[in-house]
Amino acid sequence: ALLGMAETGMQPMRVALALAPTNRFIVRSASRLFLHAGDPDEALAVIRKSQAAKFDPWLVAAELAVSSVVGKSPKLWKEAGNLVTSKNFAPLHTSELEAAIGSIELWDGRDRRAREHFVNGLTAPSENALAQVVWAARDAGMLQFPFEKVQVHRAFEAEAFVSRNKGDWDTSFERCREWAREEAFSSRPYGLGSGIAASILRKYDDAVDFARGGLKTNPGHPGLQNNIAFALAEAGRPEEAQQELAKVNLDLASVESKACLLATAGLVAYLRGKPDEGKAFYEYTIQFAVTQNKPMLKATAQLYLAREEARAGHPGFEKIFAAGNDHIQKVGDAFAKAIADQINRDILRLRKA
């Protein structure tokens, strides 16, 4: 139903744009609708066509953000810098722009400048600005920043990531539920929440139900399909998991989703009594992660491979586990460390069995 609402909302949105082409709320809403509907060029064009784009910090922030999403260079980078240095706007009105500039600086390797913009954006942030900074906190070296002291009403997305980074998994999952109610069209709350439910909390039914909820507005989303298959496999239902994997269109998958799908295929193969096939999938996942410069994905795949090798009674799993665990402990990411701890406990139980 929600997906149908997006499709039927196109024409009314175009009418609204024609009537109020400089209204920031309408322009930003239209851009988001087009982006969700799979038309990124139109999503970017509606912002750039607006006569208000060059002097409204909310629209400049949107231009930077959407340009990054679609892989294009922002056209309003100079205007962005001028707006945040002019001090002509209250901090709330430049918070998303500071976060957008900080994100681009971070991606370009200018960590110190990124942190400066992120901190500026937290002076009086919007919910989106806070969520963006929290999401980037680990890469920006800001995990110790007291985000809990930043007050934003109904900042469910930010609270979900703050709780995730602190290892408060139950709270993070609940915030994902609330975030999804606020942004039903976004796949992100469903992806984060179902991943936490399946991988950390091991609430497999909750993970499957939540991910399926996300598929209603994001049909064919590979990340959500993977989380469903993984949860089913971990719940001891590998045949159903295999059926879920068969539905995935890999052409739509991101690098991260492809790696996770390959690893899940390995898990399913092990559980279906095909250890050689399972090991091959995991080893391919590890090599794929190396070629894509995704060391965390490599380390996580090593952990799960070690567990399944231990379950199969094969020698050498200790070395595989140690390799993945060493990297994860050095990086210090809460999600990965929680997985490492869970896998370690699984292996200890298997040894005692």
Short mmCIF file of C-alpha atoms in Angstrom, two decimals:
data_model
loop_
_atom_site.label_atom_id
_atom_site.label_comp_id
_atom_site.label_asym_id
_atom_site.label_seq_id
_atom_site.Cartn_x
_atom_site.Cartn_y
_atom_site.Cartn_z
CA ALA A 1 0.00 0.00 0.00
CA LEU A 2 2.76 2.41 0.92
CA LEU A 3 4.62 1.65 -2.29
CA GLY A 4 1.46 2.41 -4.23
CA MET A 5 1.17 5.68 -2.36
CA ALA A 6 4.65 6.65 -3.57
CA GLU A 7 3.75 5.90 -7.18
CA THR A 8 0.40 7.70 -7.10
CA GLY A 9 2.02 10.65 -5.32
CA MET A 10 4.22 11.57 -8.29
CA GLN A 11 1.73 13.74 -10.19
CA PRO A 12 0.46 15.65 -7.15
CA MET A 13 4.07 16.30 -6.17
CA ARG A 14 4.86 17.69 -9.62
CA VAL A 15 1.86 20.00 -9.28
CA ALA A 16 3.09 21.15 -5.87
CA LEU A 17 6.53 21.87 -7.33
CA ALA A 18 5.00 23.94 -10.11
CA LEU A 19 2.99 25.98 -7.61
CA ALA A 20 5.76 26.46 -5.04
CA PRO A 21 9.16 25.85 -6.68
CA THR A 22 11.06 27.68 -3.92
CA ASN A 23 9.32 26.09 -0.94
CA ARG A 24 12.07 24.13 0.80
CA PHE A 25 9.68 21.60 2.33
CA ILE A 26 8.10 20.78 -1.03
CA VAL A 27 11.42 20.68 -2.90
CA ARG A 28 13.08 18.43 -0.31
CA SER A 29 10.02 16.17 -0.09
CA ALA A 30 9.86 15.87 -3.87
CA SER A 31 13.54 15.00 -4.10
CA ARG A 32 13.15 12.30 -1.49
CA LEU A 33 10.07 10.87 -3.21
CA PHE A 34 11.82 10.68 -6.59
CA LEU A 35 14.88 9.10 -5.00
CA HIS A 36 12.76 6.44 -3.33
CA ALA A 37 10.89 5.80 -6.58
CA GLY A 38 14.18 4.98 -8.32
CA ASP A 39 14.66 8.23 -10.24
CA PRO A 40 17.87 9.71 -8.78
CA ASP A 41 18.43 12.11 -11.67
CA GLU A 42 15.04 13.71 -11.10
CA ALA A 43 15.67 13.75 -7.35
CA LEU A 44 18.78 15.85 -7.94
CA ALA A 45 17.26 17.98 -10.69
CA VAL A 46 14.34 19.25 -8.60
CA ILE A 47 16.78 20.70 -6.08
CA ARG A 48 19.14 22.24 -8.61
CA LYS A 49 16.26 23.79 -10.57
CA SER A 50 14.91 25.60 -7.52
CA GLN A 51 15.71 29.31 -7.51
CA ALA A 52 16.18 29.09 -3.74
CA ALA A 53 18.82 26.38 -3.93
CA LYS A 54 21.88 28.64 -3.82
CA PHE A 55 20.91 30.62 -0.73
CA ASP A 56 18.77 28.24 1.35
CA PRO A 57 21.04 26.09 3.59
CA TRP A 58 18.40 23.36 3.81
CA LEU A 59 18.32 22.99 0.02
CA VAL A 60 22.09 23.22 -0.34
CA ALA A 61 22.39 20.45 2.25
CA ALA A 62 19.95 18.34 0.24
CA GLU A 63 21.91 18.98 -2.98
CA LEU A 64 25.14 17.79 -1.35
CA ALA A 65 23.45 14.74 0.16
CA VAL A 66 21.61 13.62 -2.97
CA SER A 67 24.69 14.22 -5.14
CA SER A 68 26.63 11.89 -2.86
CA VAL A 69 23.91 9.24 -3.02
CA VAL A 70 23.87 9.22 -6.83
CA GLY A 71 27.66 9.41 -7.14
CA LYS A 72 27.89 12.89 -8.65
CA SER A 73 29.94 15.91 -7.62
CA PRO A 74 27.86 18.55 -5.86
CA LYS A 75 27.37 21.77 -7.82
CA LEU A 76 26.75 23.87 -4.73
CA TRP A 77 29.96 23.10 -2.81
CA LYS A 78 31.17 26.72 -2.92
CA GLU A 79 27.77 28.00 -1.82
CA ALA A 80 27.78 25.47 1.01
CA GLY A 81 31.05 26.78 2.38
CA ASN A 82 29.90 30.39 2.10
CA LEU A 83 26.64 29.70 3.93
CA VAL A 84 28.21 28.01 6.96
CA THR A 85 30.92 30.66 7.32
CA SER A 86 28.58 33.62 6.89
CA LYS A 87 26.97 33.09 10.31
CA ASN A 88 23.79 34.63 8.87
CA PHE A 89 21.67 31.68 9.98
CA ALA A 90 20.77 30.20 13.34
CA PRO A 91 22.66 26.93 14.02
CA LEU A 92 19.54 24.81 13.48
CA HIS A 93 19.25 26.04 9.90
CA THR A 94 22.83 25.10 9.02
CA SER A 95 23.02 21.86 11.03
CA GLU A 96 22.22 19.56 8.10
CA LEU A 97 24.53 21.53 5.83
CA GLU A 98 27.40 21.20 8.33
CA ALA A 99 26.72 17.45 8.52
CA ALA A 100 26.61 17.12 4.73
CA ILE A 101 29.89 19.04 4.31
CA GLY A 102 31.46 16.97 7.08
CA SER A 103 30.43 13.74 5.38
CA ILE A 104 32.03 14.74 2.09
CA GLU A 105 35.20 15.91 3.87
CA LEU A 106 35.32 12.55 5.65
CA TRP A 107 34.92 10.56 2.42
CA ASP A 108 37.73 12.62 0.89
CA GLY A 109 40.03 11.78 3.80
CA ARG A 110 40.00 15.16 5.54
CA ASP A 111 39.07 13.83 8.97
CA ARG A 112 39.95 16.91 11.03
CA ARG A 113 37.87 19.23 8.87
CA ALA A 114 35.06 16.69 8.90
CA ARG A 115 35.03 16.65 12.70
CA GLU A 116 34.93 20.45 12.82
CA HIS A 117 31.84 20.54 10.63
CA PHE A 118 30.20 17.69 12.54
CA VAL A 119 30.73 19.44 15.87
CA ASN A 120 29.36 22.69 14.42
CA GLY A 121 26.33 20.78 13.19
CA LEU A 122 25.61 19.54 16.70
CA THR A 123 25.22 23.04 18.18
CA ALA A 124 21.46 22.92 17.58
CA PRO A 125 20.91 19.97 15.26
CA SER A 126 17.91 18.75 13.36
CA GLU A 127 17.11 15.07 13.74
CA ASN A 128 18.69 14.30 10.36
CA ALA A 129 21.88 16.19 11.21
CA LEU A 130 22.31 14.36 14.50
CA ALA A 131 21.63 11.01 12.85
CA GLN A 132 24.20 11.71 10.12
CA VAL A 133 26.93 12.61 12.61
CA VAL A 134 26.20 9.60 14.82
CA TRP A 135 26.28 7.33 11.77
CA ALA A 136 29.71 8.69 10.80
CA ALA A 137 31.06 8.79 14.36
CA ARG A 138 33.33 5.74 14.16
CA ASP A 139 35.01 6.76 10.91
CA ALA A 140 35.31 10.35 12.12
CA GLY A 141 36.94 9.36 15.42
CA MET A 142 34.00 10.67 17.45
CA LEU A 143 32.83 7.56 19.30
CA GLN A 144 33.60 9.24 22.63
CA PHE A 145 31.51 12.31 21.84
CA PRO A 146 28.65 12.70 24.39
CA PHE A 147 25.84 12.35 21.86
CA GLU A 148 23.37 11.49 24.62
CA LYS A 149 23.61 15.11 25.81
CA VAL A 150 22.49 16.46 22.44
CA GLN A 151 18.77 17.08 22.74
CA VAL A 152 16.53 16.54 19.71
CA HIS A 153 12.87 15.64 19.96
CA ARG A 154 11.97 12.25 18.46
CA ALA A 155 15.48 11.63 17.11
CA PHE A 156 14.83 7.93 16.65
CA GLU A 157 17.42 7.37 13.91
CA ALA A 158 20.18 9.03 15.89
CA GLU A 159 19.18 7.22 19.08
CA ALA A 160 19.25 3.90 17.21
CA PHE A 161 22.87 4.51 16.15
CA VAL A 162 23.95 5.90 19.52
CA SER A 163 22.59 2.77 21.21
CA ARG A 164 24.22 0.59 18.54
CA ASN A 165 27.61 2.20 19.08
CA LYS A 166 27.25 1.72 22.86
CA GLY A 167 26.24 -1.92 22.50
CA ASP A 168 22.74 -1.34 23.92
CA TRP A 169 21.10 -3.71 21.48
CA ASP A 170 17.57 -3.90 22.88
CA THR A 171 17.27 -0.13 22.91
CA SER A 172 18.74 0.17 19.42
CA PHE A 173 16.23 -2.33 18.05
CA GLU A 174 13.31 -0.52 19.68
CA ARG A 175 14.51 2.80 18.29
CA CYS A 176 14.66 1.18 14.85
CA ARG A 177 11.00 0.22 15.24
CA GLU A 178 10.10 3.82 16.11
CA TRP A 179 12.30 5.14 13.31
CA ALA A 180 10.51 2.85 10.84
CA ARG A 181 7.15 4.21 11.94
CA GLU A 182 8.43 7.73 11.22
CA GLU A 183 10.09 6.84 7.89
CA ALA A 184 8.25 3.85 6.50
CA PHE A 185 9.67 4.36 3.00
CA SER A 186 13.30 4.07 4.12
CA SER A 187 15.01 0.67 4.13
CA ARG A 188 17.60 1.80 6.69
CA PRO A 189 15.69 1.28 9.95
CA TYR A 190 14.59 -2.14 8.76
CA GLY A 191 18.11 -3.10 7.74
CA LEU A 192 19.75 -2.03 10.98
CA GLY A 193 16.98 -3.38 13.19
CA SER A 194 16.64 -6.77 11.54
CA GLY A 195 20.42 -7.16 11.51
CA ILE A 196 20.61 -6.49 15.24
CA ALA A 197 17.68 -8.80 15.97
CA ALA A 198 19.16 -11.66 13.94
CA SER A 199 22.89 -11.32 14.61
CA ILE A 200 23.05 -10.00 18.18
CA LEU A 201 19.74 -10.47 19.99
CA ARG A 202 19.03 -13.73 18.18
CA LYS A 203 15.35 -12.91 18.07
CA TYR A 204 14.90 -14.60 14.74
CA ASP A 205 11.14 -14.26 14.37
CA ASP A 206 11.38 -10.55 15.16
CA ALA A 207 14.17 -10.17 12.62
CA VAL A 208 12.17 -11.89 9.87
CA ASP A 209 8.98 -9.97 10.62
CA PHE A 210 10.75 -6.62 10.76
CA ALA A 211 12.69 -7.19 7.53
CA ARG A 212 9.52 -8.32 5.76
CA GLY A 213 7.90 -5.09 6.89
CA GLY A 214 10.69 -3.21 5.13
CA LEU A 215 10.17 -5.20 1.94
CA LYS A 216 6.62 -3.86 1.68
CA THR A 217 7.98 -0.45 0.75
CA ASN A 218 11.35 -1.64 -0.59
CA PRO A 219 10.50 -4.76 -2.61
CA GLY A 220 13.48 -6.81 -3.71
CA HIS A 221 15.90 -5.05 -1.34
CA PRO A 222 18.90 -7.45 -1.22
CA GLY A 223 20.03 -6.41 2.25
CA LEU A 224 16.63 -7.09 3.78
CA GLN A 225 16.32 -10.37 1.89
CA ASN A 226 19.71 -11.40 3.22
CA ASN A 227 18.70 -10.62 6.79
CA ILE A 228 15.61 -12.79 6.40
CA ALA A 229 17.63 -15.68 4.98
CA PHE A 230 20.27 -15.33 7.70
CA ALA A 231 17.67 -15.27 10.48
CA LEU A 232 15.93 -18.34 9.07
CA ALA A 233 19.23 -20.21 8.78
CA GLU A 234 20.28 -19.31 12.32
CA ALA A 235 16.85 -20.44 13.52
CA GLY A 236 17.48 -23.90 12.06
CA ARG A 237 15.36 -23.44 8.93
CA PRO A 238 17.95 -23.69 6.14
CA GLU A 239 15.54 -24.86 3.44
CA GLU A 240 13.41 -21.75 3.91
CA ALA A 241 16.57 -19.66 3.97
CA GLN A 242 17.62 -21.15 0.65
CA GLN A 243 14.26 -20.20 -0.84
CA GLU A 244 14.79 -16.61 0.30
CA LEU A 245 18.26 -16.47 -1.24
CA ALA A 246 16.85 -17.70 -4.54
CA LYS A 247 14.69 -14.56 -4.74
CA VAL A 248 17.61 -12.12 -4.60
CA ASN A 249 18.63 -10.05 -7.61
CA LEU A 250 22.38 -9.60 -7.10
CA ASP A 251 22.46 -6.80 -9.67
CA LEU A 252 20.64 -4.62 -7.14
CA ALA A 253 22.99 -5.43 -4.26
CA SER A 254 25.62 -3.12 -2.83
CA VAL A 255 29.14 -4.41 -2.18
CA GLU A 256 28.26 -4.96 1.48
CA SER A 257 25.05 -6.80 0.62
CA LYS A 258 26.83 -9.01 -1.92
CA ALA A 259 29.40 -10.04 0.67
CA CYS A 260 26.70 -10.76 3.24
CA LEU A 261 24.65 -12.76 0.74
CA LEU A 262 27.67 -14.88 -0.19
CA ALA A 263 28.37 -15.53 3.47
CA THR A 264 24.75 -16.42 4.16
CA ALA A 265 24.84 -18.84 1.23
CA GLY A 266 27.83 -20.46 2.91
CA LEU A 267 25.98 -20.77 6.21
CA VAL A 268 22.95 -22.28 4.49
CA ALA A 269 25.11 -24.80 2.63
CA TYR A 270 26.72 -25.97 5.87
CA LEU A 271 23.34 -26.36 7.52
CA ARG A 272 22.03 -28.33 4.54
CA GLY A 273 24.84 -30.84 4.97
CA LYS A 274 27.14 -29.48 2.27
CA PRO A 275 30.27 -28.38 4.17
CA ASP A 276 32.55 -28.25 1.13
CA GLU A 277 30.15 -25.95 -0.67
CA GLY A 278 29.70 -23.87 2.46
CA LYS A 279 33.43 -23.44 2.96
CA ALA A 280 33.85 -22.45 -0.68
CA PHE A 281 31.20 -19.74 -0.30
CA TYR A 282 32.86 -18.36 2.83
CA GLU A 283 36.32 -18.39 1.25
CA TYR A 284 34.94 -16.60 -1.80
CA THR A 285 33.33 -14.05 0.53
CA ILE A 286 36.67 -13.45 2.24
CA GLN A 287 38.47 -12.93 -1.06
CA PHE A 288 35.68 -10.68 -2.34
CA ALA A 289 35.94 -8.56 0.81
CA VAL A 290 39.71 -8.26 0.31
CA THR A 291 39.34 -7.10 -3.31
CA GLN A 292 36.71 -4.55 -2.25
CA ASN A 293 38.84 -3.30 0.67
CA LYS A 294 36.24 -4.32 3.26
CA PRO A 295 38.34 -5.69 6.14
CA MET A 296 35.43 -5.81 8.58
CA LEU A 297 33.38 -7.95 6.20
CA LYS A 298 36.38 -10.22 5.76
CA ALA A 299 36.84 -10.59 9.52
CA THR A 300 33.16 -11.31 10.14
CA ALA A 301 33.12 -13.97 7.42
CA GLN A 302 36.16 -15.59 9.04
CA LEU A 303 34.32 -15.79 12.37
CA TYR A 304 31.29 -17.52 10.90
CA LEU A 305 33.48 -19.83 8.82
CA ALA A 306 35.36 -20.82 11.98
CA ARG A 307 32.11 -21.63 13.77
CA GLU A 308 30.76 -23.77 10.95
CA GLU A 309 34.08 -25.59 10.60
CA ALA A 310 33.98 -26.28 14.34
CA ARG A 311 30.40 -27.51 14.04
CA ALA A 312 31.46 -29.82 11.20
CA GLY A 313 34.31 -31.19 13.33
CA HIS A 314 37.03 -29.99 10.98
CA PRO A 315 40.50 -29.06 12.33
CA GLY A 316 42.01 -25.60 11.97
CA PHE A 317 38.99 -23.53 12.94
CA GLU A 318 40.89 -21.93 15.87
CA LYS A 319 43.33 -20.24 13.50
CA ILE A 320 40.51 -18.96 11.31
CA PHE A 321 38.66 -17.54 14.32
CA ALA A 322 41.80 -15.89 15.69
CA ALA A 323 42.48 -14.12 12.40
CA GLY A 324 39.02 -12.57 12.27
CA ASN A 325 38.81 -11.82 15.97
CA ASP A 326 42.20 -10.06 16.07
CA HIS A 327 41.10 -7.56 13.45
CA ILE A 328 37.72 -6.92 15.07
CA GLN A 329 39.20 -6.33 18.52
CA LYS A 330 41.63 -3.80 17.05
CA VAL A 331 38.92 -1.87 15.23
CA GLY A 332 36.63 -1.82 18.24
CA ASP A 333 33.28 -1.62 16.44
CA ALA A 334 30.55 -2.59 18.92
CA PHE A 335 28.49 -4.61 16.42
CA ALA A 336 31.44 -6.65 15.18
CA LYS A 337 32.75 -7.22 18.71
CA ALA A 338 29.33 -8.48 19.80
CA ILE A 339 29.32 -10.95 16.91
CA ALA A 340 32.84 -12.10 17.82
CA ASP A 341 31.77 -12.68 21.43
CA GLN A 342 28.70 -14.63 20.31
CA ILE A 343 30.70 -16.80 17.91
CA ASN A 344 33.30 -17.47 20.59
CA ARG A 345 30.56 -18.67 22.96
CA ASP A 346 29.09 -20.81 20.18
CA ILE A 347 32.45 -22.48 19.59
CA LEU A 348 32.94 -23.11 23.31
CA ARG A 349 29.54 -24.82 23.45
CA LEU A 350 30.42 -26.92 20.41
CA ARG A 351 33.65 -28.04 22.07
CA LYS A 352 31.74 -29.18 25.15
CA ALA A 353 29.09 -31.02 23.16
#
